[in-house]
PDB file of N, CA, C and O in Angstrom:
ATOM      1  N   HIS Y   1     -13.442 -13.922 -14.443  1.00 81.00           N
ATOM      2  CA  HIS Y   1     -13.943 -12.908 -14.093  1.00 81.00           C
ATOM      3  C   HIS Y   1     -15.177 -11.994 -14.270  1.00 81.00           C
ATOM      4  O   HIS Y   1     -16.196 -11.539 -13.774  1.00 81.00           O
ATOM      5  N   VAL Y   2     -15.485 -12.998 -15.763  1.00 86.00           N
ATOM      6  CA  VAL Y   2     -16.338 -11.173 -16.720  1.00 86.00           C
ATOM      7  C   VAL Y   2     -17.452 -12.678 -15.939  1.00 86.00           C
ATOM      8  O   VAL Y   2     -18.474 -11.454 -16.251  1.00 86.00           O
ATOM      9  N   VAL Y   3     -18.179 -13.779 -15.695  1.00 91.00           N
ATOM     10  CA  VAL Y   3     -19.005 -13.889 -15.761  1.00 91.00           C
ATOM     11  C   VAL Y   3     -19.574 -13.714 -14.546  1.00 91.00           C
ATOM     12  O   VAL Y   3     -20.233 -14.024 -14.308  1.00 91.00           O
ATOM     13  N   GLN Y   4     -18.032 -13.820 -13.448  1.00 92.00           N
ATOM     14  CA  GLN Y   4     -18.351 -12.880 -12.115  1.00 92.00           C
ATOM     15  C   GLN Y   4     -19.306 -11.703 -11.760  1.00 92.00           C
ATOM     16  O   GLN Y   4     -20.213 -11.554 -11.218  1.00 92.00           O
ATOM     17  N   ALA Y   5     -18.750 -11.007 -12.934  1.00 90.00           N
ATOM     18  CA  ALA Y   5     -18.875  -9.543 -12.900  1.00 90.00           C
ATOM     19  C   ALA Y   5     -20.281  -9.568 -13.149  1.00 90.00           C
ATOM     20  O   ALA Y   5     -21.346  -9.009 -13.096  1.00 90.00           O
ATOM     21  N   LYS Y   6     -20.821 -10.453 -14.467  1.00 93.00           N
ATOM     22  CA  LYS Y   6     -22.274 -10.404 -15.429  1.00 93.00           C
ATOM     23  C   LYS Y   6     -23.031 -10.974 -14.147  1.00 93.00           C
ATOM     24  O   LYS Y   6     -24.279 -11.126 -14.132  1.00 93.00           O
ATOM     25  N   ARG Y   7     -22.349 -12.690 -13.600  1.00 94.00           N
ATOM     26  CA  ARG Y   7     -23.895 -12.432 -12.751  1.00 94.00           C
ATOM     27  C   ARG Y   7     -24.141 -12.034 -11.023  1.00 94.00           C
ATOM     28  O   ARG Y   7     -24.836 -11.748 -11.404  1.00 94.00           O
ATOM     29  N   HIS Y   8     -23.058 -10.753 -10.949  1.00 92.00           N
ATOM     30  CA  HIS Y   8     -23.116  -9.578  -9.350  1.00 92.00           C
ATOM     31  C   HIS Y   8     -24.196  -8.715 -10.375  1.00 92.00           C
ATOM     32  O   HIS Y   8     -24.928  -7.989  -9.667  1.00 92.00           O
ATOM     33  N   ALA Y   9     -24.051  -8.470 -11.308  1.00 91.00           N
ATOM     34  CA  ALA Y   9     -25.148  -7.117 -12.786  1.00 91.00           C
ATOM     35  C   ALA Y   9     -26.539  -8.269 -12.287  1.00 91.00           C
ATOM     36  O   ALA Y   9     -27.087  -7.262 -12.066  1.00 91.00           O
ATOM     37  N   LEU Y  10     -26.485  -9.032 -13.015  1.00 94.00           N
ATOM     38  CA  LEU Y  10     -28.012  -9.783 -12.551  1.00 94.00           C
ATOM     39  C   LEU Y  10     -28.600  -9.908 -11.472  1.00 94.00           C
ATOM     40  O   LEU Y  10     -29.906  -9.819 -11.868  1.00 94.00           O
ATOM     41  N   GLN Y  11     -27.561  -9.802 -10.527  1.00 95.00           N
ATOM     42  CA  GLN Y  11     -28.381  -9.954  -9.562  1.00 95.00           C
ATOM     43  C   GLN Y  11     -28.888  -9.079  -8.642  1.00 95.00           C
ATOM     44  O   GLN Y  11     -29.059  -8.982  -7.922  1.00 95.00           O
ATOM     45  N   HIS Y  12     -28.348  -8.144  -9.344  1.00 96.00           N
ATOM     46  CA  HIS Y  12     -28.761  -6.231  -8.477  1.00 96.00           C
ATOM     47  C   HIS Y  12     -29.482  -6.047 -10.062  1.00 96.00           C
ATOM     48  O   HIS Y  12     -29.972  -4.426  -9.610  1.00 96.00           O
ATOM     49  N   GLY Y  13     -30.160  -6.195 -10.858  1.00 95.00           N
ATOM     50  CA  GLY Y  13     -31.554  -5.741 -11.635  1.00 95.00           C
ATOM     51  C   GLY Y  13     -30.885  -5.506 -12.931  1.00 95.00           C
ATOM     52  O   GLY Y  13     -31.162  -4.124 -13.517  1.00 95.00           O
ATOM     53  N   CYS Y  14     -29.312  -5.037 -13.234  1.00 92.00           N
ATOM     54  CA  CYS Y  14     -28.672  -4.232 -14.342  1.00 92.00           C
ATOM     55  C   CYS Y  14     -28.094  -5.642 -15.193  1.00 92.00           C
ATOM     56  O   CYS Y  14     -27.509  -7.100 -15.307  1.00 92.00           O
ATOM     57  N   LEU Y  15     -28.369  -5.454 -16.567  1.00 92.00           N
ATOM     58  CA  LEU Y  15     -27.902  -6.325 -17.942  1.00 92.00           C
ATOM     59  C   LEU Y  15     -26.327  -5.810 -18.417  1.00 92.00           C
ATOM     60  O   LEU Y  15     -26.302  -7.892 -18.081  1.00 92.00           O
ATOM     61  N   GLU Y  16     -25.305  -5.157 -17.860  1.00 91.00           N
ATOM     62  CA  GLU Y  16     -24.922  -5.665 -18.114  1.00 91.00           C
ATOM     63  C   GLU Y  16     -24.207  -4.595 -16.575  1.00 91.00           C
ATOM     64  O   GLU Y  16     -24.391  -4.206 -15.835  1.00 91.00           O
ATOM     65  N   ALA Y  17     -22.152  -5.203 -16.475  1.00 92.00           N
ATOM     66  CA  ALA Y  17     -21.517  -4.368 -15.895  1.00 92.00           C
ATOM     67  C   ALA Y  17     -20.767  -4.296 -16.373  1.00 92.00           C
ATOM     68  O   ALA Y  17     -19.831  -4.715 -17.772  1.00 92.00           O
ATOM     69  N   LEU Y  18     -19.393  -2.898 -16.214  1.00 90.00           N
ATOM     70  CA  LEU Y  18     -18.513  -2.842 -16.514  1.00 90.00           C
ATOM     71  C   LEU Y  18     -17.116  -2.943 -15.674  1.00 90.00           C
ATOM     72  O   LEU Y  18     -16.685  -3.175 -15.051  1.00 90.00           O
ATOM     73  N   LEU Y  19     -16.434  -3.328 -16.722  1.00 88.00           N
ATOM     74  CA  LEU Y  19     -14.992  -3.729 -16.083  1.00 88.00           C
ATOM     75  C   LEU Y  19     -13.668  -3.198 -16.211  1.00 88.00           C
ATOM     76  O   LEU Y  19     -13.957  -2.241 -17.512  1.00 88.00           O
ATOM     77  N   GLU Y  20     -12.728  -3.163 -14.628  1.00 88.00           N
ATOM     78  CA  GLU Y  20     -12.058  -1.878 -14.353  1.00 88.00           C
ATOM     79  C   GLU Y  20     -10.969  -2.328 -14.531  1.00 88.00           C
ATOM     80  O   GLU Y  20     -10.346  -4.536 -14.019  1.00 88.00           O
ATOM     81  N   ASN Y  21      -9.792  -2.324 -14.799  1.00 86.00           N
ATOM     82  CA  ASN Y  21      -8.796  -2.804 -14.825  1.00 86.00           C
ATOM     83  C   ASN Y  21      -7.912  -2.933 -13.537  1.00 86.00           C
ATOM     84  O   ASN Y  21      -8.454  -1.095 -12.469  1.00 86.00           O
ATOM     85  N   TRP Y  22      -6.365  -2.754 -12.934  1.00 89.00           N
ATOM     86  CA  TRP Y  22      -5.937  -2.349 -11.090  1.00 89.00           C
ATOM     87  C   TRP Y  22      -5.546  -0.765 -11.435  1.00 89.00           C
ATOM     88  O   TRP Y  22      -5.482  -0.419  -9.868  1.00 89.00           O
ATOM     89  N   ASN Y  23      -6.153   0.193 -12.470  1.00 89.00           N
ATOM     90  CA  ASN Y  23      -6.101   1.399 -12.088  1.00 89.00           C
ATOM     91  C   ASN Y  23      -7.135   2.115 -11.951  1.00 89.00           C
ATOM     92  O   ASN Y  23      -7.601   3.150 -12.016  1.00 89.00           O
ATOM     93  N   ARG Y  24      -7.796   1.510 -12.311  1.00 90.00           N
ATOM     94  CA  ARG Y  24      -9.166   0.910 -12.240  1.00 90.00           C
ATOM     95  C   ARG Y  24      -9.834   2.223 -12.890  1.00 90.00           C
ATOM     96  O   ARG Y  24     -10.397   2.633 -13.103  1.00 90.00           O
ATOM     97  N   GLU Y  25      -9.060   1.779 -13.981  1.00 89.00           N
ATOM     98  CA  GLU Y  25      -9.901   2.331 -15.626  1.00 89.00           C
ATOM     99  C   GLU Y  25     -11.037   1.608 -15.852  1.00 89.00           C
ATOM    100  O   GLU Y  25     -10.381   0.285 -16.150  1.00 89.00           O
ATOM    101  N   VAL Y  26     -11.609   1.675 -17.090  1.00 88.00           N
ATOM    102  CA  VAL Y  26     -12.598   0.886 -17.684  1.00 88.00           C
ATOM    103  C   VAL Y  26     -12.657   0.585 -18.642  1.00 88.00           C
ATOM    104  O   VAL Y  26     -11.734   1.476 -19.698  1.00 88.00           O
ATOM    105  N   VAL Y  27     -12.148  -0.718 -18.958  1.00 82.00           N
ATOM    106  CA  VAL Y  27     -11.751  -1.814 -20.246  1.00 82.00           C
ATOM    107  C   VAL Y  27     -12.375  -1.867 -20.980  1.00 82.00           C
ATOM    108  O   VAL Y  27     -12.330  -2.210 -21.960  1.00 82.00           O
ATOM    109  N   SER Y  28     -13.492  -2.851 -20.620  1.00 82.00           N
ATOM    110  CA  SER Y  28     -14.509  -2.482 -21.355  1.00 82.00           C
ATOM    111  C   SER Y  28     -16.144  -3.217 -20.382  1.00 82.00           C
ATOM    112  O   SER Y  28     -16.395  -3.015 -19.325  1.00 82.00           O
ATOM    113  N   ALA Y  29     -16.378  -4.202 -21.228  1.00 86.00           N
ATOM    114  CA  ALA Y  29     -18.116  -4.394 -20.330  1.00 86.00           C
ATOM    115  C   ALA Y  29     -18.145  -6.094 -20.466  1.00 86.00           C
ATOM    116  O   ALA Y  29     -17.643  -6.027 -21.742  1.00 86.00           O
ATOM    117  N   THR Y  30     -18.943  -6.097 -20.571  1.00 87.00           N
ATOM    118  CA  THR Y  30     -18.565  -7.677 -20.359  1.00 87.00           C
ATOM    119  C   THR Y  30     -19.410  -8.332 -21.210  1.00 87.00           C
ATOM    120  O   THR Y  30     -19.041  -9.762 -22.199  1.00 87.00           O
ATOM    121  N   GLU Y  31     -20.689  -7.747 -21.779  1.00 84.00           N
ATOM    122  CA  GLU Y  31     -20.805  -7.751 -23.318  1.00 84.00           C
ATOM    123  C   GLU Y  31     -20.592  -7.334 -24.441  1.00 84.00           C
ATOM    124  O   GLU Y  31     -20.825  -7.285 -25.766  1.00 84.00           O
ATOM    125  N   GLY Y  32     -18.824  -6.290 -23.504  1.00 80.00           N
ATOM    126  CA  GLY Y  32     -18.659  -5.514 -25.235  1.00 80.00           C
ATOM    127  C   GLY Y  32     -17.978  -4.643 -25.017  1.00 80.00           C
ATOM    128  O   GLY Y  32     -17.431  -4.416 -23.323  1.00 80.00           O
ATOM    129  N   ALA Y  33     -17.115  -3.870 -26.011  1.00 81.00           N
ATOM    130  CA  ALA Y  33     -16.253  -2.226 -25.669  1.00 81.00           C
ATOM    131  C   ALA Y  33     -17.246  -1.599 -24.811  1.00 81.00           C
ATOM    132  O   ALA Y  33     -19.131  -0.955 -24.926  1.00 81.00           O
ATOM    133  N   ALA Y  34     -16.616  -0.587 -24.462  1.00 85.00           N
ATOM    134  CA  ALA Y  34     -17.720   0.901 -24.072  1.00 85.00           C
ATOM    135  C   ALA Y  34     -16.776   1.544 -24.442  1.00 85.00           C
ATOM    136  O   ALA Y  34     -16.086   1.539 -24.508  1.00 85.00           O
ATOM    137  N   PHE Y  35     -18.107   2.554 -24.835  1.00 88.00           N
ATOM    138  CA  PHE Y  35     -17.333   3.733 -25.420  1.00 88.00           C
ATOM    139  C   PHE Y  35     -17.893   4.582 -24.903  1.00 88.00           C
ATOM    140  O   PHE Y  35     -18.784   5.574 -24.384  1.00 88.00           O
ATOM    141  N   ALA Y  36     -17.950   5.730 -24.622  1.00 92.00           N
ATOM    142  CA  ALA Y  36     -18.089   7.503 -24.086  1.00 92.00           C
ATOM    143  C   ALA Y  36     -17.988   8.421 -25.050  1.00 92.00           C
ATOM    144  O   ALA Y  36     -17.620   9.307 -25.635  1.00 92.00           O
ATOM    145  N   VAL Y  37     -19.470   9.216 -25.561  1.00 94.00           N
ATOM    146  CA  VAL Y  37     -18.925  10.290 -26.080  1.00 94.00           C
ATOM    147  C   VAL Y  37     -19.257  11.993 -25.660  1.00 94.00           C
ATOM    148  O   VAL Y  37     -20.041  11.887 -24.632  1.00 94.00           O
ATOM    149  N   THR Y  38     -18.513  13.074 -26.049  1.00 95.00           N
ATOM    150  CA  THR Y  38     -17.908  14.318 -25.280  1.00 95.00           C
ATOM    151  C   THR Y  38     -17.960  15.293 -26.378  1.00 95.00           C
ATOM    152  O   THR Y  38     -16.688  14.785 -27.451  1.00 95.00           O
ATOM    153  N   GLY Y  39     -18.976  15.511 -26.412  1.00 95.00           N
ATOM    154  CA  GLY Y  39     -18.735  16.521 -28.024  1.00 95.00           C
ATOM    155  C   GLY Y  39     -18.878  16.047 -28.974  1.00 95.00           C
ATOM    156  O   GLY Y  39     -20.011  14.980 -29.995  1.00 95.00           O
ATOM    157  N   ASP Y  40     -17.750  16.598 -29.294  1.00 94.00           N
ATOM    158  CA  ASP Y  40     -17.411  15.087 -31.017  1.00 94.00           C
ATOM    159  C   ASP Y  40     -16.709  14.242 -31.418  1.00 94.00           C
ATOM    160  O   ASP Y  40     -15.339  14.313 -32.151  1.00 94.00           O
ATOM    161  N   ARG Y  41     -16.913  13.826 -29.672  1.00 93.00           N
ATOM    162  CA  ARG Y  41     -15.302  13.382 -29.507  1.00 93.00           C
ATOM    163  C   ARG Y  41     -15.289  11.708 -29.087  1.00 93.00           C
ATOM    164  O   ARG Y  41     -16.162  11.535 -27.776  1.00 93.00           O
ATOM    165  N   LEU Y  42     -15.077  10.748 -29.885  1.00 91.00           N
ATOM    166  CA  LEU Y  42     -15.335   8.894 -28.643  1.00 91.00           C
ATOM    167  C   LEU Y  42     -14.296   8.275 -28.047  1.00 91.00           C
ATOM    168  O   LEU Y  42     -13.265   8.553 -29.392  1.00 91.00           O
ATOM    169  N   THR Y  43     -14.682   8.301 -27.139  1.00 89.00           N
ATOM    170  CA  THR Y  43     -13.860   7.850 -26.543  1.00 89.00           C
ATOM    171  C   THR Y  43     -13.064   6.216 -26.024  1.00 89.00           C
ATOM    172  O   THR Y  43     -15.022   5.675 -25.131  1.00 89.00           O
ATOM    173  N   VAL Y  44     -12.644   5.336 -25.994  1.00 84.00           N
ATOM    174  CA  VAL Y  44     -12.423   4.376 -26.010  1.00 84.00           C
ATOM    175  C   VAL Y  44     -11.457   4.353 -24.520  1.00 84.00           C
ATOM    176  O   VAL Y  44     -10.776   4.644 -24.858  1.00 84.00           O
ATOM    177  N   GLY Y  45     -11.576   3.004 -23.879  1.00 78.00           N
ATOM    178  CA  GLY Y  45     -10.340   3.559 -22.571  1.00 78.00           C
ATOM    179  C   GLY Y  45      -9.398   2.317 -23.502  1.00 78.00           C
ATOM    180  O   GLY Y  45      -9.290   1.824 -24.579  1.00 78.00           O
ATOM    181  N   VAL Y  46      -8.275   2.973 -22.898  1.00 73.00           N
ATOM    182  CA  VAL Y  46      -6.512   2.527 -22.983  1.00 73.00           C
ATOM    183  C   VAL Y  46      -6.617   0.961 -22.587  1.00 73.00           C
ATOM    184  O   VAL Y  46      -6.615   0.964 -21.657  1.00 73.00           O
ATOM    185  N   GLY Y  47      -6.106  -0.067 -23.964  1.00 66.00           N
ATOM    186  CA  GLY Y  47      -6.066  -0.875 -23.842  1.00 66.00           C
ATOM    187  C   GLY Y  47      -7.549  -2.373 -24.099  1.00 66.00           C
ATOM    188  O   GLY Y  47      -7.063  -2.533 -23.394  1.00 66.00           O
ATOM    189  N   ALA Y  48      -8.132  -1.757 -24.029  1.00 58.00           N
ATOM    190  CA  ALA Y  48      -9.161  -1.809 -24.168  1.00 58.00           C
ATOM    191  C   ALA Y  48      -9.340  -3.143 -25.012  1.00 58.00           C
ATOM    192  O   ALA Y  48      -9.254  -2.489 -25.816  1.00 58.00           O
ATOM    193  N   ALA Y  49     -10.183  -3.993 -24.961  1.00 54.00           N
ATOM    194  CA  ALA Y  49     -10.135  -4.925 -25.508  1.00 54.00           C
ATOM    195  C   ALA Y  49     -11.731  -4.904 -26.692  1.00 54.00           C
ATOM    196  O   ALA Y  49     -11.949  -5.797 -27.088  1.00 54.00           O
ATOM    197  N   CYS Y  50     -11.853  -3.765 -27.377  1.00 56.00           N
ATOM    198  CA  CYS Y  50     -12.295  -3.262 -28.087  1.00 56.00           C
ATOM    199  C   CYS Y  50     -12.217  -3.068 -29.910  1.00 56.00           C
ATOM    200  O   CYS Y  50     -13.094  -2.835 -30.472  1.00 56.00           O
ATOM    201  N   TRP Y  51     -11.195  -3.642 -30.055  1.00 61.00           N
ATOM    202  CA  TRP Y  51     -10.723  -3.529 -31.514  1.00 61.00           C
ATOM    203  C   TRP Y  51     -11.375  -4.840 -32.543  1.00 61.00           C
ATOM    204  O   TRP Y  51     -10.073  -5.737 -32.802  1.00 61.00           O
ATOM    205  N   ASP Y  52     -12.111  -5.451 -32.024  1.00 66.00           N
ATOM    206  CA  ASP Y  52     -12.659  -6.068 -32.478  1.00 66.00           C
ATOM    207  C   ASP Y  52     -14.039  -6.036 -33.578  1.00 66.00           C
ATOM    208  O   ASP Y  52     -14.327  -5.137 -33.958  1.00 66.00           O
ATOM    209  N   ASP Y  53     -14.670  -7.748 -33.911  1.00 70.00           N
ATOM    210  CA  ASP Y  53     -15.834  -8.212 -35.331  1.00 70.00           C
ATOM    211  C   ASP Y  53     -16.802  -6.862 -34.774  1.00 70.00           C
ATOM    212  O   ASP Y  53     -17.566  -6.443 -35.689  1.00 70.00           O
ATOM    213  N   GLU Y  54     -16.958  -7.032 -33.485  1.00 69.00           N
ATOM    214  CA  GLU Y  54     -18.115  -6.000 -32.265  1.00 69.00           C
ATOM    215  C   GLU Y  54     -18.343  -5.265 -32.779  1.00 69.00           C
ATOM    216  O   GLU Y  54     -19.014  -3.849 -33.259  1.00 69.00           O
ATOM    217  N   ALA Y  55     -16.791  -4.418 -32.522  1.00 74.00           N
ATOM    218  CA  ALA Y  55     -16.697  -2.411 -31.553  1.00 74.00           C
ATOM    219  C   ALA Y  55     -16.251  -2.276 -33.460  1.00 74.00           C
ATOM    220  O   ALA Y  55     -16.607  -0.626 -32.714  1.00 74.00           O
ATOM    221  N   MET Y  56     -15.803  -3.391 -33.839  1.00 78.00           N
ATOM    222  CA  MET Y  56     -15.179  -2.184 -34.600  1.00 78.00           C
ATOM    223  C   MET Y  56     -16.416  -0.719 -36.030  1.00 78.00           C
ATOM    224  O   MET Y  56     -16.180  -0.233 -36.617  1.00 78.00           O
ATOM    225  N   PRO Y  57     -17.544  -2.476 -36.241  1.00 81.00           N
ATOM    226  CA  PRO Y  57     -18.256  -1.495 -36.942  1.00 81.00           C
ATOM    227  C   PRO Y  57     -18.964  -0.129 -37.162  1.00 81.00           C
ATOM    228  O   PRO Y  57     -19.001   0.938 -36.410  1.00 81.00           O
ATOM    229  N   VAL Y  58     -18.605  -0.477 -35.347  1.00 80.00           N
ATOM    230  CA  VAL Y  58     -19.213   1.433 -34.261  1.00 80.00           C
ATOM    231  C   VAL Y  58     -17.937   2.641 -34.690  1.00 80.00           C
ATOM    232  O   VAL Y  58     -18.386   3.959 -34.909  1.00 80.00           O
ATOM    233  N   ILE Y  59     -16.542   1.935 -34.843  1.00 81.00           N
ATOM    234  CA  ILE Y  59     -15.569   3.547 -34.861  1.00 81.00           C
ATOM    235  C   ILE Y  59     -16.062   3.624 -36.282  1.00 81.00           C
ATOM    236  O   ILE Y  59     -15.736   4.988 -36.475  1.00 81.00           O
ATOM    237  N   ASP Y  60     -15.831   2.553 -37.680  1.00 86.00           N
ATOM    238  CA  ASP Y  60     -16.575   2.701 -38.699  1.00 86.00           C
ATOM    239  C   ASP Y  60     -17.357   3.624 -38.702  1.00 86.00           C
ATOM    240  O   ASP Y  60     -17.220   4.442 -39.876  1.00 86.00           O
ATOM    241  N   LEU Y  61     -18.391   3.410 -38.292  1.00 84.00           N
ATOM    242  CA  LEU Y  61     -19.613   4.399 -38.549  1.00 84.00           C
ATOM    243  C   LEU Y  61     -19.224   5.162 -38.140  1.00 84.00           C
ATOM    244  O   LEU Y  61     -19.856   6.458 -38.147  1.00 84.00           O
ATOM    245  N   THR Y  62     -18.268   5.827 -36.506  1.00 85.00           N
ATOM    246  CA  THR Y  62     -18.542   7.264 -36.163  1.00 85.00           C
ATOM    247  C   THR Y  62     -17.225   7.848 -37.286  1.00 85.00           C
ATOM    248  O   THR Y  62     -17.237   8.839 -36.068  1.00 85.00           O
ATOM    249  N   ALA Y  63     -16.711   7.572 -37.607  1.00 83.00           N
ATOM    250  CA  ALA Y  63     -15.110   7.776 -38.116  1.00 83.00           C
ATOM    251  C   ALA Y  63     -15.676   9.120 -38.674  1.00 83.00           C
ATOM    252  O   ALA Y  63     -14.641  10.129 -38.756  1.00 83.00           O
ATOM    253  N   ASP Y  64     -16.190   9.517 -39.668  1.00 88.00           N
ATOM    254  CA  ASP Y  64     -16.702  10.705 -40.669  1.00 88.00           C
ATOM    255  C   ASP Y  64     -17.431  12.175 -39.503  1.00 88.00           C
ATOM    256  O   ASP Y  64     -16.937  12.834 -39.528  1.00 88.00           O
ATOM    257  N   ARG Y  65     -17.631  11.427 -38.252  1.00 90.00           N
ATOM    258  CA  ARG Y  65     -18.856  12.557 -37.907  1.00 90.00           C
ATOM    259  C   ARG Y  65     -17.586  12.610 -36.114  1.00 90.00           C
ATOM    260  O   ARG Y  65     -17.917  13.727 -35.000  1.00 90.00           O
ATOM    261  N   LEU Y  66     -16.474  11.874 -35.803  1.00 92.00           N
ATOM    262  CA  LEU Y  66     -16.770  11.961 -35.171  1.00 92.00           C
ATOM    263  C   LEU Y  66     -14.836  12.138 -34.352  1.00 92.00           C
ATOM    264  O   LEU Y  66     -14.591  10.377 -34.964  1.00 92.00           O
ATOM    265  N   ALA Y  67     -14.010  12.634 -34.041  1.00 92.00           N
ATOM    266  CA  ALA Y  67     -12.975  11.845 -33.754  1.00 92.00           C
ATOM    267  C   ALA Y  67     -12.068  11.200 -32.470  1.00 92.00           C
ATOM    268  O   ALA Y  67     -13.060  10.671 -31.772  1.00 92.00           O
ATOM    269  N   LEU Y  68     -12.248   9.768 -32.846  1.00 87.00           N
ATOM    270  CA  LEU Y  68     -11.884   8.435 -31.388  1.00 87.00           C
ATOM    271  C   LEU Y  68     -10.742   9.176 -31.274  1.00 87.00           C
ATOM    272  O   LEU Y  68      -9.528   9.218 -31.387  1.00 87.00           O
ATOM    273  N   THR Y  69     -10.411   8.588 -29.709  1.00 86.00           N
ATOM    274  CA  THR Y  69      -9.397   8.681 -28.577  1.00 86.00           C
ATOM    275  C   THR Y  69      -9.401   7.291 -28.539  1.00 86.00           C
ATOM    276  O   THR Y  69     -10.917   7.198 -28.172  1.00 86.00           O
ATOM    277  N   GLU Y  70      -7.965   6.979 -27.643  1.00 84.00           N
ATOM    278  CA  GLU Y  70      -7.854   6.147 -26.772  1.00 84.00           C
ATOM    279  C   GLU Y  70      -7.225   7.070 -26.025  1.00 84.00           C
ATOM    280  O   GLU Y  70      -6.576   7.201 -25.537  1.00 84.00           O
ATOM    281  N   ALA Y  71      -8.297   6.548 -24.341  1.00 86.00           N
ATOM    282  CA  ALA Y  71      -7.756   7.693 -23.193  1.00 86.00           C
ATOM    283  C   ALA Y  71      -8.167   6.674 -21.875  1.00 86.00           C
ATOM    284  O   ALA Y  71      -9.323   5.932 -22.357  1.00 86.00           O
ATOM    285  N   PRO Y  72      -7.481   7.051 -20.916  1.00 86.00           N
ATOM    286  CA  PRO Y  72      -8.209   6.640 -19.936  1.00 86.00           C
ATOM    287  C   PRO Y  72      -9.803   6.925 -19.278  1.00 86.00           C
ATOM    288  O   PRO Y  72     -10.184   8.195 -19.620  1.00 86.00           O
ATOM    289  N   LEU Y  73     -10.255   6.332 -18.485  1.00 90.00           N
ATOM    290  CA  LEU Y  73     -11.860   6.455 -19.155  1.00 90.00           C
ATOM    291  C   LEU Y  73     -11.980   5.687 -17.664  1.00 90.00           C
ATOM    292  O   LEU Y  73     -11.471   4.466 -17.327  1.00 90.00           O
ATOM    293  N   ARG Y  74     -12.707   6.339 -16.409  1.00 91.00           N
ATOM    294  CA  ARG Y  74     -13.069   6.248 -15.515  1.00 91.00           C
ATOM    295  C   ARG Y  74     -14.089   6.448 -15.048  1.00 91.00           C
ATOM    296  O   ARG Y  74     -15.048   7.202 -16.240  1.00 91.00           O
ATOM    297  N   THR Y  75     -14.556   5.877 -14.306  1.00 89.00           N
ATOM    298  CA  THR Y  75     -16.645   6.148 -13.875  1.00 89.00           C
ATOM    299  C   THR Y  75     -16.414   7.904 -13.489  1.00 89.00           C
ATOM    300  O   THR Y  75     -17.505   7.972 -13.867  1.00 89.00           O
ATOM    301  N   ALA Y  76     -15.480   9.218 -13.066  1.00 92.00           N
ATOM    302  CA  ALA Y  76     -16.045  10.209 -13.535  1.00 92.00           C
ATOM    303  C   ALA Y  76     -15.949  10.824 -15.320  1.00 92.00           C
ATOM    304  O   ALA Y  76     -16.988  11.610 -15.383  1.00 92.00           O
ATOM    305  N   ASP Y  77     -15.270  10.215 -15.610  1.00 93.00           N
ATOM    306  CA  ASP Y  77     -15.743  10.183 -16.847  1.00 93.00           C
ATOM    307  C   ASP Y  77     -16.690   9.849 -18.109  1.00 93.00           C
ATOM    308  O   ASP Y  77     -17.659  10.029 -18.609  1.00 93.00           O
ATOM    309  N   LEU Y  78     -17.047   9.013 -17.395  1.00 93.00           N
ATOM    310  CA  LEU Y  78     -18.941   8.612 -17.960  1.00 93.00           C
ATOM    311  C   LEU Y  78     -20.297   9.010 -17.978  1.00 93.00           C
ATOM    312  O   LEU Y  78     -20.812   9.191 -18.667  1.00 93.00           O
ATOM    313  N   LEU Y  79     -19.689   9.210 -16.329  1.00 94.00           N
ATOM    314  CA  LEU Y  79     -21.222  10.308 -15.916  1.00 94.00           C
ATOM    315  C   LEU Y  79     -20.431  11.699 -16.342  1.00 94.00           C
ATOM    316  O   LEU Y  79     -22.192  11.722 -16.620  1.00 94.00           O
ATOM    317  N   ALA Y  80     -20.012  12.042 -16.600  1.00 96.00           N
ATOM    318  CA  ALA Y  80     -19.403  13.789 -17.465  1.00 96.00           C
ATOM    319  C   ALA Y  80     -20.153  13.621 -19.098  1.00 96.00           C
ATOM    320  O   ALA Y  80     -20.239  14.303 -19.821  1.00 96.00           O
ATOM    321  N   ALA Y  81     -20.338  12.127 -19.350  1.00 97.00           N
ATOM    322  CA  ALA Y  81     -19.822  12.438 -21.167  1.00 97.00           C
ATOM    323  C   ALA Y  81     -21.641  12.967 -21.517  1.00 97.00           C
ATOM    324  O   ALA Y  81     -22.500  12.552 -20.838  1.00 97.00           O
ATOM    325  N   ASP Y  82     -21.701  12.893 -22.824  1.00 97.00           N
ATOM    326  CA  ASP Y  82     -23.325  13.332 -23.009  1.00 97.00           C
ATOM    327  C   ASP Y  82     -23.615  12.220 -23.661  1.00 97.00           C
ATOM    328  O   ASP Y  82     -25.219  11.910 -23.140  1.00 97.00           O
ATOM    329  N   GLU Y  83     -22.746  10.968 -24.152  1.00 94.00           N
ATOM    330  CA  GLU Y  83     -23.203   9.325 -24.040  1.00 94.00           C
ATOM    331  C   GLU Y  83     -22.695   8.645 -23.806  1.00 94.00           C
ATOM    332  O   GLU Y  83     -21.923   8.364 -23.581  1.00 94.00           O
ATOM    333  N   VAL Y  84     -22.704   7.389 -23.370  1.00 92.00           N
ATOM    334  CA  VAL Y  84     -22.324   6.503 -23.308  1.00 92.00           C
ATOM    335  C   VAL Y  84     -23.104   4.591 -23.507  1.00 92.00           C
ATOM    336  O   VAL Y  84     -24.276   5.268 -23.386  1.00 92.00           O
ATOM    337  N   PHE Y  85     -22.404   4.330 -24.292  1.00 86.00           N
ATOM    338  CA  PHE Y  85     -23.019   2.700 -25.506  1.00 86.00           C
ATOM    339  C   PHE Y  85     -21.490   1.703 -24.745  1.00 86.00           C
ATOM    340  O   PHE Y  85     -20.375   2.050 -25.120  1.00 86.00           O
ATOM    341  N   ILE Y  86     -22.293   0.398 -24.929  1.00 83.00           N
ATOM    342  CA  ILE Y  86     -22.176  -0.407 -25.273  1.00 83.00           C
ATOM    343  C   ILE Y  86     -21.536  -1.698 -25.877  1.00 83.00           C
ATOM    344  O   ILE Y  86     -22.900  -1.205 -26.833  1.00 83.00           O
TER     345      ILE Y  86
END
């Protein structure tokens, strides 16, 4: 499904695609974890496959400035966030 999502994104002029679970919660992106920053909070989706060697530096670098929250992320949450990054 990741390869298909990446192909679909590229065909539509995007470099990245967000992956959702059956509950329509964003759990990751095709190239890594998806994070949302709102105020002083860094949020990663529940059950997200982001606790890996690539995402942990982001979490470590922001630990002293942003409170980490694992919570459901939906498209509306990403649109309302101050910053979204992968």
